[in-house]
Short mmCIF file of C-alpha atoms and ligand atoms in Angstrom, two decimals:
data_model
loop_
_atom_site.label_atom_id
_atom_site.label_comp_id
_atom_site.label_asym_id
_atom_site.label_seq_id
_atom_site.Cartn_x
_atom_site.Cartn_y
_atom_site.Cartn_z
CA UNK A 1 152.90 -28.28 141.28
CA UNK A 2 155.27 -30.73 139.72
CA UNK A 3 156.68 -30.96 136.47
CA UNK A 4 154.96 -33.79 135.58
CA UNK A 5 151.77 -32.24 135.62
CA UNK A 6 152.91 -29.14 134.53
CA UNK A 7 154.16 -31.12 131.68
CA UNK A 8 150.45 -32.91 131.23
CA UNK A 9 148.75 -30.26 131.64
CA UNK A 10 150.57 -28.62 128.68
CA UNK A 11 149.85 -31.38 126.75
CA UNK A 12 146.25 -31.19 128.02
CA UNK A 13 145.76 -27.19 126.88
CA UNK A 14 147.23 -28.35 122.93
CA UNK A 15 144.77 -31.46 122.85
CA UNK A 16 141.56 -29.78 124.00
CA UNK A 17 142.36 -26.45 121.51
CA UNK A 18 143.13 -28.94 118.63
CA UNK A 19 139.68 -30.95 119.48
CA UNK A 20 137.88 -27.10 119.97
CA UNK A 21 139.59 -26.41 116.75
CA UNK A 22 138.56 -29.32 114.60
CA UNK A 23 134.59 -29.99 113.41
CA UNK A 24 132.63 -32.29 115.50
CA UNK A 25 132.90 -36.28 115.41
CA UNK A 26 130.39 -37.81 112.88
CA UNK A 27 128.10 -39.41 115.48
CA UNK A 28 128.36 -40.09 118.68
CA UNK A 29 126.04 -42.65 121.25
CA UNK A 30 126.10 -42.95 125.02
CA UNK A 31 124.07 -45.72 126.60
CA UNK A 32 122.87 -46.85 129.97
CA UNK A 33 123.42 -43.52 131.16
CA UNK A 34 121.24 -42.04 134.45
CA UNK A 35 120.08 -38.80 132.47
CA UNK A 36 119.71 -35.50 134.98
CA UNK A 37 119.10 -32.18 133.44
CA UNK A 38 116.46 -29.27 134.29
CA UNK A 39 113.67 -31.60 133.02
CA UNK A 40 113.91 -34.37 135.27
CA UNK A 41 116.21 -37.65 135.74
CA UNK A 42 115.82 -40.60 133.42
CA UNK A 43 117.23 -44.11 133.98
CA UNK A 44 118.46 -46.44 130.95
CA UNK A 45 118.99 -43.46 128.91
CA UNK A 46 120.91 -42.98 125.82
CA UNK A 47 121.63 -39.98 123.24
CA UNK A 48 122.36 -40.31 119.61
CA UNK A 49 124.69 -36.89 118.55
CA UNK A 50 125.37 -36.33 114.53
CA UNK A 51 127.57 -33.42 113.35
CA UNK A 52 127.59 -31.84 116.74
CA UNK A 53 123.55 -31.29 117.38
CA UNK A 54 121.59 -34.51 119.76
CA UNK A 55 119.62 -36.38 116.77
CA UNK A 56 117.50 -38.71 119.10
CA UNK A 57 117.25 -39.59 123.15
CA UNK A 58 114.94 -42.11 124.60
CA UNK A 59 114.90 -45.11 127.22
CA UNK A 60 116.20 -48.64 127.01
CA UNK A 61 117.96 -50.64 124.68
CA UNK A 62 114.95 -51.97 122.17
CA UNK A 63 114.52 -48.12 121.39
CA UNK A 64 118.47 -47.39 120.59
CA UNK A 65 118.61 -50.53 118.63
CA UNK A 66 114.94 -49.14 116.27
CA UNK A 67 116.53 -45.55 116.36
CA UNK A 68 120.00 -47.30 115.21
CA UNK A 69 117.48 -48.82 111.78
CA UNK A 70 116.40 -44.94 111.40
CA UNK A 71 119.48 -43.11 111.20
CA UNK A 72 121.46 -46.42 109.17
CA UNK A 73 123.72 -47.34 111.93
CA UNK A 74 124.71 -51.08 111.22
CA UNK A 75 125.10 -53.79 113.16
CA UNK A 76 122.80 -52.41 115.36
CA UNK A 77 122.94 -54.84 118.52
CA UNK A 78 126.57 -54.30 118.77
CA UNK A 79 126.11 -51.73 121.00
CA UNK A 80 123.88 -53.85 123.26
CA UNK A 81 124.70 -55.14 126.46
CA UNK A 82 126.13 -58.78 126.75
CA UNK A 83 123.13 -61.49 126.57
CA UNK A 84 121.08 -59.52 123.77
CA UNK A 85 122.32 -60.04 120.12
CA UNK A 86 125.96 -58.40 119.14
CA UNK A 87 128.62 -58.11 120.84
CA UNK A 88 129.16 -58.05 124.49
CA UNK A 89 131.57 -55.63 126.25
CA UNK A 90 135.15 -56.50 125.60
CA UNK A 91 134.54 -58.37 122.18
CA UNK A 92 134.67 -57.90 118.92
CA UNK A 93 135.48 -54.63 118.12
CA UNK A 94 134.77 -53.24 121.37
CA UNK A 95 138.03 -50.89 123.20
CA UNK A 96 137.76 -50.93 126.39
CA UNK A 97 138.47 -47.16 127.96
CA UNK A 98 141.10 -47.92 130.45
CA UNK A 99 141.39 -44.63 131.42
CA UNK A 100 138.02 -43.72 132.78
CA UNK A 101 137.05 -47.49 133.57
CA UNK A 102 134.04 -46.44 130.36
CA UNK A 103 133.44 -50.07 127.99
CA UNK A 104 132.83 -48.77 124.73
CA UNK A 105 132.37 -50.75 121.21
CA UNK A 106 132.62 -49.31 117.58
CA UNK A 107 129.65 -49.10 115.24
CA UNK A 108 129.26 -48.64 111.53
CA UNK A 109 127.32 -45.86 109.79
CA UNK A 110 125.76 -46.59 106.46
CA UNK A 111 128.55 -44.10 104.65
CA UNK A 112 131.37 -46.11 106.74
CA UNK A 113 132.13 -43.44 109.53
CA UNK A 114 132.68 -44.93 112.76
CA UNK A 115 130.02 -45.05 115.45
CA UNK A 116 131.28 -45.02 119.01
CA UNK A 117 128.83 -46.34 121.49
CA UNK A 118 129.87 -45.85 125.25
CA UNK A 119 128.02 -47.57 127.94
CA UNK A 120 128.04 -45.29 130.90
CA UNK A 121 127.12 -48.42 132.94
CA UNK A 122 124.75 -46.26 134.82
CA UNK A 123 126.71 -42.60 135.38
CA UNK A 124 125.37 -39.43 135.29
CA UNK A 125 124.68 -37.78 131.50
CA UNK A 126 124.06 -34.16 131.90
CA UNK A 127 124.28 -31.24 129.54
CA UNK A 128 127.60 -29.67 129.30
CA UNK A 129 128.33 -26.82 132.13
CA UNK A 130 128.21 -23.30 131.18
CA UNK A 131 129.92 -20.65 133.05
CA UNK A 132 129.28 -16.92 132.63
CA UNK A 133 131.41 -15.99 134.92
CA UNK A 134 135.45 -16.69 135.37
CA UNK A 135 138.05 -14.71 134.96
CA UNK A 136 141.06 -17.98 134.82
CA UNK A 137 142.09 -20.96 135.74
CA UNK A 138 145.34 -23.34 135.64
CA UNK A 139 147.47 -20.30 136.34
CA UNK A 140 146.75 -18.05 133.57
CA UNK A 141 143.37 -15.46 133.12
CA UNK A 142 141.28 -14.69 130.17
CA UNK A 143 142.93 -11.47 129.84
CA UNK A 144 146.43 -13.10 129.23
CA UNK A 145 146.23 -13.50 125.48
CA UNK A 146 145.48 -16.34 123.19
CA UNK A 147 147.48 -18.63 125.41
CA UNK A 148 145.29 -17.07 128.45
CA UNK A 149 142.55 -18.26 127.12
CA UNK A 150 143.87 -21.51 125.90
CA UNK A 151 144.82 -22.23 128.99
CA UNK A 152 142.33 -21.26 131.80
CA UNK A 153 139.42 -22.75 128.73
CA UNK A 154 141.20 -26.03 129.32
CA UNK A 155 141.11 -26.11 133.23
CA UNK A 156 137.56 -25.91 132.82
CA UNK A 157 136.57 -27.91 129.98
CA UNK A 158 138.60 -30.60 132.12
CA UNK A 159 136.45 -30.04 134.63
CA UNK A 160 132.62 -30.40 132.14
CA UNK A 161 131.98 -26.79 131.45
CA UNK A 162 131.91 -27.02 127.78
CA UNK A 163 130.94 -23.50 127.18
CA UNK A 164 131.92 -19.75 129.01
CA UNK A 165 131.26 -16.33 128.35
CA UNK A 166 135.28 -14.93 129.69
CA UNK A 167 134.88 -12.36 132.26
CA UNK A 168 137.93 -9.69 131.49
CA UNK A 169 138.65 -7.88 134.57
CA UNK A 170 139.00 -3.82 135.14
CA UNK A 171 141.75 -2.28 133.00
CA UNK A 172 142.78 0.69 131.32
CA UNK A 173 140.40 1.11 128.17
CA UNK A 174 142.77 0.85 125.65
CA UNK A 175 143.43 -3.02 127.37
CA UNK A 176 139.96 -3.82 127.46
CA UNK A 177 139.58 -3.21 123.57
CA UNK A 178 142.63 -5.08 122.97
CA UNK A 179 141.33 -8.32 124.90
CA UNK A 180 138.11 -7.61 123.39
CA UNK A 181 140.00 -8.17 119.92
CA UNK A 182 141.43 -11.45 121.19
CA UNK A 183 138.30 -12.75 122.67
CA UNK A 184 136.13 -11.92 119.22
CA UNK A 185 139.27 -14.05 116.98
CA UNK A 186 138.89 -16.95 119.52
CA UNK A 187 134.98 -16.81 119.59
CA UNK A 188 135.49 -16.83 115.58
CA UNK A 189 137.80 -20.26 116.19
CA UNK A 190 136.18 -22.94 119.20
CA UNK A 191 132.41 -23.05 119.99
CA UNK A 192 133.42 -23.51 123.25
CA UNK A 193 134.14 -19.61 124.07
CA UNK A 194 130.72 -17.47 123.95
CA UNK A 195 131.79 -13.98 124.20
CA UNK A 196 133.49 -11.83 126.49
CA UNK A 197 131.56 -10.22 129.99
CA UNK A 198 133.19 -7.03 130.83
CA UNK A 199 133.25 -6.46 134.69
CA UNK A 200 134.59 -3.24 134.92
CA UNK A 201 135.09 -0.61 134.24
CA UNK A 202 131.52 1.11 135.29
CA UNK A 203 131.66 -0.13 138.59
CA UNK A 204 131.29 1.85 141.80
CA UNK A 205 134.43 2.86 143.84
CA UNK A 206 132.64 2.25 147.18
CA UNK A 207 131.83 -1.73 145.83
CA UNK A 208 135.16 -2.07 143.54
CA UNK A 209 136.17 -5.58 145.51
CA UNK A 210 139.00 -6.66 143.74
CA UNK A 211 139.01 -3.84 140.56
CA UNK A 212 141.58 -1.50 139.95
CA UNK A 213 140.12 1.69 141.57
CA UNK A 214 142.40 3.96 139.56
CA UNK A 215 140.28 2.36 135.77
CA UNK A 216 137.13 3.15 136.98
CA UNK A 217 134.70 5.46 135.17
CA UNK A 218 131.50 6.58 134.04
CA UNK A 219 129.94 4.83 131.27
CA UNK A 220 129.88 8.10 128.69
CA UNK A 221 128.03 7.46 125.47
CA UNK A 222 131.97 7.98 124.32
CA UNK A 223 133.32 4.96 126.24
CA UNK A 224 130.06 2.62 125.55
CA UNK A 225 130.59 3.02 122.03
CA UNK A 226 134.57 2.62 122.34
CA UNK A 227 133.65 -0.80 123.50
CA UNK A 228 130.91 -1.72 121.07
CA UNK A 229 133.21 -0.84 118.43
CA UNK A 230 136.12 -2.98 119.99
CA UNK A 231 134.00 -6.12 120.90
CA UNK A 232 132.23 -6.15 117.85
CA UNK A 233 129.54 -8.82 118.47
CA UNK A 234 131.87 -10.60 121.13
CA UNK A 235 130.70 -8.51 124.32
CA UNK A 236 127.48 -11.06 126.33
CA UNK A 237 127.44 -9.30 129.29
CA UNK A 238 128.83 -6.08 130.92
CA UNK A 239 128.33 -5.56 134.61
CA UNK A 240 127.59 -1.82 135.60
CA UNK A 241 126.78 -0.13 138.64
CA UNK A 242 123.00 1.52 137.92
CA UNK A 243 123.65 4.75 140.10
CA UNK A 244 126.80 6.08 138.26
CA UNK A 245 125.52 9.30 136.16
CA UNK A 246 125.48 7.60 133.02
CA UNK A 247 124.57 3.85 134.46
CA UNK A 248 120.89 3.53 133.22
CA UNK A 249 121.55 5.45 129.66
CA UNK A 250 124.33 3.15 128.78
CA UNK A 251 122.31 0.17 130.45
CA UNK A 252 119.71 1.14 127.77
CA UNK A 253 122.65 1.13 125.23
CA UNK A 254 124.29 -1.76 125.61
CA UNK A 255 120.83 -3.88 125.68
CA UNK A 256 119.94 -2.24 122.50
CA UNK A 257 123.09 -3.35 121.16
CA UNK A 258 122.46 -6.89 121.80
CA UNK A 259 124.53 -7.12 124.92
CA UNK A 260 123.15 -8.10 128.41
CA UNK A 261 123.84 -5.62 131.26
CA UNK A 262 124.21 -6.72 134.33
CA UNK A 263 123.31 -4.93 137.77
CA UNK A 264 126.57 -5.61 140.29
CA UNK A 265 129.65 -4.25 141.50
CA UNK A 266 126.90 -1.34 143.09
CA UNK A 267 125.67 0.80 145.70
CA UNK A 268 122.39 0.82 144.07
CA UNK A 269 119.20 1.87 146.39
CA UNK A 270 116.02 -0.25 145.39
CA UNK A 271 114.45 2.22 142.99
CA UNK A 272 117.96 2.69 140.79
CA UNK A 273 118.17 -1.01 140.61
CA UNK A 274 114.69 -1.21 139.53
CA UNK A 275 115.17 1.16 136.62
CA UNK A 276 118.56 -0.50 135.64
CA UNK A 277 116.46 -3.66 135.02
CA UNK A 278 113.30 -2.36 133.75
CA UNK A 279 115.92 -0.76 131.35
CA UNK A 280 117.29 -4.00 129.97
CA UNK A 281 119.37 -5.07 132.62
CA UNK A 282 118.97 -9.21 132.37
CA UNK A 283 121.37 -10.63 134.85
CA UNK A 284 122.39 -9.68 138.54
CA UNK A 285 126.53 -10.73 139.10
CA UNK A 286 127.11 -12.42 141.65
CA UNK A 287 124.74 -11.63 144.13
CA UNK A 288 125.47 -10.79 147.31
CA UNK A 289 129.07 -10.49 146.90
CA UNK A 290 130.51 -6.33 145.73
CA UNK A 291 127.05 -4.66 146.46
CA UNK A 292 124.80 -2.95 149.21
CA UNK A 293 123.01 -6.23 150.86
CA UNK A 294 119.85 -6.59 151.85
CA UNK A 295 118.07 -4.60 154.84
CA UNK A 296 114.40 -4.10 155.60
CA UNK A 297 114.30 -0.82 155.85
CA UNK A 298 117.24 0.14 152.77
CA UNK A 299 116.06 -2.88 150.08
CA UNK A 300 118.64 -1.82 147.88
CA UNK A 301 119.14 -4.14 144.54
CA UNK A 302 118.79 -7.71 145.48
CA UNK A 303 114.69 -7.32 145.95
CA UNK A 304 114.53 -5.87 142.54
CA UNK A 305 116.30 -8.61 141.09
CA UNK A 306 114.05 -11.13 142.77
CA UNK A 307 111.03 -9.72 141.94
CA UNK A 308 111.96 -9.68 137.90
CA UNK A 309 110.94 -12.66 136.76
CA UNK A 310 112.91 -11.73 133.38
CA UNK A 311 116.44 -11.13 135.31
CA UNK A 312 118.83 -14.31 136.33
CA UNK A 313 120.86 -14.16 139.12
CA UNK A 314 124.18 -15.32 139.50
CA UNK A 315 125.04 -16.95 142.52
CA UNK A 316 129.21 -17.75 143.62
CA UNK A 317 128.44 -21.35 145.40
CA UNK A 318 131.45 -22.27 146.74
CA UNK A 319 130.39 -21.52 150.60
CA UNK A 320 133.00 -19.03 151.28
CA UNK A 321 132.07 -16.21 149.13
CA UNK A 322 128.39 -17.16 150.22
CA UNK A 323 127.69 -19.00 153.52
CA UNK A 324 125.03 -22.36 152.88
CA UNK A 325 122.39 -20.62 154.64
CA UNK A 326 122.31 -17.70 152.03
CA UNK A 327 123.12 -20.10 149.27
CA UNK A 328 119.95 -21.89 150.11
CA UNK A 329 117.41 -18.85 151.16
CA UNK A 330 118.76 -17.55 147.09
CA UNK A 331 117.79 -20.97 145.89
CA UNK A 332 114.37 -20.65 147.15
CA UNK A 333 113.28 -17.32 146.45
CA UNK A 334 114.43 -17.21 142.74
CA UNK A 335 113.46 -20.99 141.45
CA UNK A 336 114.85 -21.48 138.51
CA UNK A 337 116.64 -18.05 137.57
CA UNK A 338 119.82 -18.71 140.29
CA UNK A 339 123.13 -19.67 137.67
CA UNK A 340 125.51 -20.40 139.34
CA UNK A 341 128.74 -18.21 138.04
CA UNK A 342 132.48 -19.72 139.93
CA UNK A 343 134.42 -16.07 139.62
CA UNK A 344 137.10 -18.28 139.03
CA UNK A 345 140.44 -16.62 139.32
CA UNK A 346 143.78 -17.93 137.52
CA UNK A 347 144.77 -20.00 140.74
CA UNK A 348 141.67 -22.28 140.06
CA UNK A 349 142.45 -25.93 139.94
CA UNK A 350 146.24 -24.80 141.28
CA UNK A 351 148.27 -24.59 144.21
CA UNK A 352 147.91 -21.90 147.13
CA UNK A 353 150.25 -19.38 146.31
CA UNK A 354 151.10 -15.19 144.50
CA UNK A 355 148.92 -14.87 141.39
CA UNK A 356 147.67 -11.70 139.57
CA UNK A 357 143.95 -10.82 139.05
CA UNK A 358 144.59 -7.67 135.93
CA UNK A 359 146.82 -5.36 137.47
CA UNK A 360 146.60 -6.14 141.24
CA UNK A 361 148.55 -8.56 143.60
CA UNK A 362 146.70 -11.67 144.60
CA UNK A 363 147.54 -14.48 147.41
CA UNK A 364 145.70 -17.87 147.71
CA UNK A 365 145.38 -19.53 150.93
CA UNK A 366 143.18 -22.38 151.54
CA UNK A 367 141.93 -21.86 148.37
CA UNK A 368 140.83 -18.20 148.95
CA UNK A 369 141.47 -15.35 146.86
CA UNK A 370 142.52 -12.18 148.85
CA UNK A 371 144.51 -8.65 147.65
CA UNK A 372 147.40 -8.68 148.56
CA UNK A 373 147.01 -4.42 149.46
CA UNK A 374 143.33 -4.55 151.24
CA UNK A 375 142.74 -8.19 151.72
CA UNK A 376 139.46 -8.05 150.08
CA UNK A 377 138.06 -11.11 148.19
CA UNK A 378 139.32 -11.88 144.53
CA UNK A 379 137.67 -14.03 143.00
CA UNK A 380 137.36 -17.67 143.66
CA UNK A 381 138.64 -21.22 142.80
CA UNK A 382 135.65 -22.67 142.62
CA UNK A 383 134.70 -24.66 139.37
CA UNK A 384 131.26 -25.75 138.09
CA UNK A 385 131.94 -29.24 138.73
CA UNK A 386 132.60 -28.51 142.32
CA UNK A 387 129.41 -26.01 142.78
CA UNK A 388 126.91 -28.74 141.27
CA UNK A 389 128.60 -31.33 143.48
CA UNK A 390 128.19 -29.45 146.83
CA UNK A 391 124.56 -28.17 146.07
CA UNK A 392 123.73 -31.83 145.93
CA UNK A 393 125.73 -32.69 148.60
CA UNK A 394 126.24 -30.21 150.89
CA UNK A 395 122.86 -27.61 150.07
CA UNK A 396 120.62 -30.38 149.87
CA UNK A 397 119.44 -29.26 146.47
CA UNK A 398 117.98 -31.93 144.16
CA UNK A 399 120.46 -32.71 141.08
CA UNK A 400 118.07 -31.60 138.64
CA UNK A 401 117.80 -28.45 139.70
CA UNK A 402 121.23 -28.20 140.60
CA UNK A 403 122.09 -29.03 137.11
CA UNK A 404 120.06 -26.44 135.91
CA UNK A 405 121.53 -23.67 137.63
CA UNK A 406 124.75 -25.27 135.90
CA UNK A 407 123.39 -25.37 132.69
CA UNK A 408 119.84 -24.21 131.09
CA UNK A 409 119.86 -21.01 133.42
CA UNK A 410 123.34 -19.84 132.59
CA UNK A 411 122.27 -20.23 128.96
CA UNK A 412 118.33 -18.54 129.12
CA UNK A 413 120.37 -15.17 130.42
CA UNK A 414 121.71 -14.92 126.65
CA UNK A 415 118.65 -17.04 124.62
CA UNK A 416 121.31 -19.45 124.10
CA UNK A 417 118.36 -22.30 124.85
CA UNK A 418 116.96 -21.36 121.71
CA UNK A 419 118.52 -21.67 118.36
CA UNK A 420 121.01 -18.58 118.01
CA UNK A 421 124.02 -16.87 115.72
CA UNK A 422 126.34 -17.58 118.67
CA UNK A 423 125.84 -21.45 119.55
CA UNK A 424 123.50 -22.28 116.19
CA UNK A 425 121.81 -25.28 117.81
CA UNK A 426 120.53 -24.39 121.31
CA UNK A 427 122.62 -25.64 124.92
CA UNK A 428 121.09 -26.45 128.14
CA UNK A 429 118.93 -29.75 127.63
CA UNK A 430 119.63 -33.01 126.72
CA UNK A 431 117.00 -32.83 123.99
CA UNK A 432 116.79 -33.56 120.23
CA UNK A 433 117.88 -30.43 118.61
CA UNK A 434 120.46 -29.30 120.93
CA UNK A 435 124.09 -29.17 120.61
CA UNK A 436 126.13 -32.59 122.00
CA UNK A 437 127.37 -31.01 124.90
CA UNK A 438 127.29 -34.25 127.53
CA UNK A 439 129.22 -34.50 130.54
CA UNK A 440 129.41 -38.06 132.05
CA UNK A 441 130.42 -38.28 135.76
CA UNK A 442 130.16 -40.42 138.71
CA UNK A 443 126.92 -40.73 140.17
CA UNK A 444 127.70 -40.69 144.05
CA UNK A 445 130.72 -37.73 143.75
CA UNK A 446 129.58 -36.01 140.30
CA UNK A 447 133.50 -36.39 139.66
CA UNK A 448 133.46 -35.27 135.96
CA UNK A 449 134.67 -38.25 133.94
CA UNK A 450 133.85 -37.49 130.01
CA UNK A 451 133.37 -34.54 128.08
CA UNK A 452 132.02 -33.90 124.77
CA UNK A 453 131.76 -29.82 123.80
CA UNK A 454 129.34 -29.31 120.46
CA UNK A 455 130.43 -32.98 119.41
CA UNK A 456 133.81 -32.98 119.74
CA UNK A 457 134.94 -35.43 122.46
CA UNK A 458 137.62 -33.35 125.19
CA UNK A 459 137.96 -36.02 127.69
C1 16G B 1 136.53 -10.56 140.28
C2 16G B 1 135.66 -9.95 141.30
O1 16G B 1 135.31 -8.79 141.20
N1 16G B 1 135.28 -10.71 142.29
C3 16G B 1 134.50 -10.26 143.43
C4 16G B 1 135.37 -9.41 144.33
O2 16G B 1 135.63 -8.19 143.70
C5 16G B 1 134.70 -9.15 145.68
O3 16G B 1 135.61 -8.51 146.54
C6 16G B 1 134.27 -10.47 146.29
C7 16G B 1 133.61 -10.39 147.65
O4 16G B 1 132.69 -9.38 147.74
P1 16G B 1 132.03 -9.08 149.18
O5 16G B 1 133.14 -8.85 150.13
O6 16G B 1 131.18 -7.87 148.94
O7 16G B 1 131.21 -10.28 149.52
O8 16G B 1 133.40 -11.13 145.40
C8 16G B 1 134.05 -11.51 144.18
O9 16G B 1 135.17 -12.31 144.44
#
């Protein structure tokens, strides 16, 4: 990578924590916009955000301009399209956004505080993504620290996913609770980071993929509470293996502690799985991928995932970890409860090359993620953007529902589509009530253009 973006993309990581950082713009309006999320796709659409949370969405231009008389918003047919009253792009007050080719003008709120209206001359609006599963990106991992997650955040806010719970890999316990620590005082600090997933260290040997073998143990009431203690409130999701000896107690544990457990990483026959989800198991990692598959005579844990209509299954689309056919039999036989997780590794969004994943040796070629000591699989470099872009694309999948397994599913597994202590207002929809979290980006590539994370515009 050359300096130069090395250089930017320090920049980049300052400007997006500062934004995270700081409270949400006053109000925000996006125009003209193609809206796709899990509901359905509306044309002419715009969105009205105050103090972070979507005030008001409709259709067409008369509507904005009667909403822009309800919320005092002067001048209101400034933000109209050249030909009706106001201003027409370029005018005025308008600023052009060289950058992204995006016209946008300035309005006035009643109290004075500027009104930006940006005409997304007929781009895709969708909810912000949400990833509950990465481990890195842009060369560093969520385990690396504050910087860490500075860092790898940025690579994928750049890239629309405005909110992620931070997978930290396998470790030594004493590690774990540290990055726990750091995960809870940066959860504390930008609505953007949701918690921390723990995968590892209750895994199976036989299905450890890329963990350290040498951290992995049975989830004692001694170590669950050990990490309780440690995460205190920051821990979403911890993936455990159902058959270890201890795997449906502290299943039962965790849930009752407000965290999600997750059935992966296993060698789980079909009845163990069953019990690790009718014990409060909500969310399946990455299915397929570090577990017993599927056989007709041996079911093993991916039936008993499908058949729970309360469980969400995380899928890795980025056609390598998962070959299209699979990707598309998943889609169909769990509508709407497939999220789609990337895995992302450190080396995400960055040159082939050595890289770390915890502890163990790493090499990148092609894009692929291998050990360096077993060549198994570790981790991806896949990024939301990229897995709603080939569903449509590639899978064939419609964009609203690829959105949706982008976006509302990711956040159901955690109630974070209802009102909640972690987000406040709810993510997932592009609906009155829920946090500005809009992604604009093109229509034909789904090239992420804009981003703005609980009102605060990142790109
Ligand atoms: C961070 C992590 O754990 N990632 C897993 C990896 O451990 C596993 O080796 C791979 C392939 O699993 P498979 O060979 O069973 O499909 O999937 C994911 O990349």
């Amino acid at each position: 990578m050359s300096d130069q973006v090395m250089n930017g993309r320090v920049q980049t990581v300052e400007q997006v924590t500062k934004v995270v950082t700081s409270g949400p713009d006053p109000w925000i309006v996006v125009r003209n916009a193609r809206k796709v999320d899990a509901r359905g796709i509306e044309q002419d659409f715009w969105v009205i955000a105050h103090d972070g949370v979507i005030a008001a969405t409709g259709c067409g231009d008369e509507a904005l301009a009667s909403v822009y008389c309800v919320f005092g918003i002067e001048d209101g047919a400034a933000g109209m399209p050249s030909g009706r009253k106001g201003l027409a792009e370029g005018e005025g007050h308008d600023k052009g956004d060289e950058r992204a080719g995006i016209a946008m003008s300035t309005l006035r709120a009643s109290d004075g505080a500027p009104v930006e209206v940006v005409d997304a001359a007929g781009r895709n609006l969708t909810p912000g993504y949400v990833d509950i599963h990465a481990h890195g990106a842009w060369g560093m991992s969520f385990d690396d620290g504050v910087e860490g997650i500075g860092t790898a955040r940025a690579g994928h806010m750049m890239h629309g996913t405005t909110r992620q719970v931070l997978s930290l890999i396998t470790n030594p316990m004493d590690v774990i609770c540290d990055n726990l620590k750091t995960v809870r005082s940066q959860m504390d600090r930008r609505p953007d980071v949701l918690g921390a997933h723990l995968e590892g260290p209750f895994l199976a040997l036989s299905r450890k993929g890329a963990h350290d073998p040498n951290c992995l143990k049975d989830p004692t009431d001694d170590s669950v509470d050990q990490l309780l203690e440690a995460g205190d409130g920051s821990i979403r999701q911890i993936t455990i293996a159902p058959e270890l000896p201890h795997g449906v107690s502290a299943i039962r544990r965790f849930a009752a502690a407000g965290v999600v457990p997750a059935v992966g990483h296993c060698d789980a026959d079909y009845e163990t799985a069953r019990r690790g989800f009718e014990s409060g198991a909500g969310i399946m990692t990455h299915m397929f991928n570090a577990m017993n598959g599927l056989h007709h005579r041996e079911p093993g844990p991916i039936p008993a995932a499908v058949e729970d209509p309360r469980v969400t299954i995380e899928l890795i689309n980025d056609g390598f970890h998962v070959q299209n056919p699979v990707l598309k039999m998943a889609l169909n036989f769990a509508p709407h409860r497939i999220a789609f997780v990337t895995d992302a590794m450190s080396a995400t969004d960055c040159p082939d090359g050595p890289y770390k994943l915890g502890a163990l040796d790493v090499t990148v070629k092609d894009g692929h993620a291998r050990l360096v000591s077993n060549g198994a699989i570790a981790g991806s470099t896949l990024l939301l953007e990229k897995a709603v872009q080939r569903a449509i694309t590639v899978l064939g999948i419609s964009p609203a529902d690829a959105v949706e397994a982008a976006t509302l599913t990711p956040a159901h597994a955690f109630g974070f589509d209802r009102s909640n202590p972690v987000t406040g207002a709810p993510i997932g929809l592009l609906s009155p009530g829920y946090a500005a979290d809009l992604l604009l980006s093109d229509p034909e590539t789904w090239r992420v253009e804009r981003v703005w994370c609980a009102g605060r515009i990142v790109r």
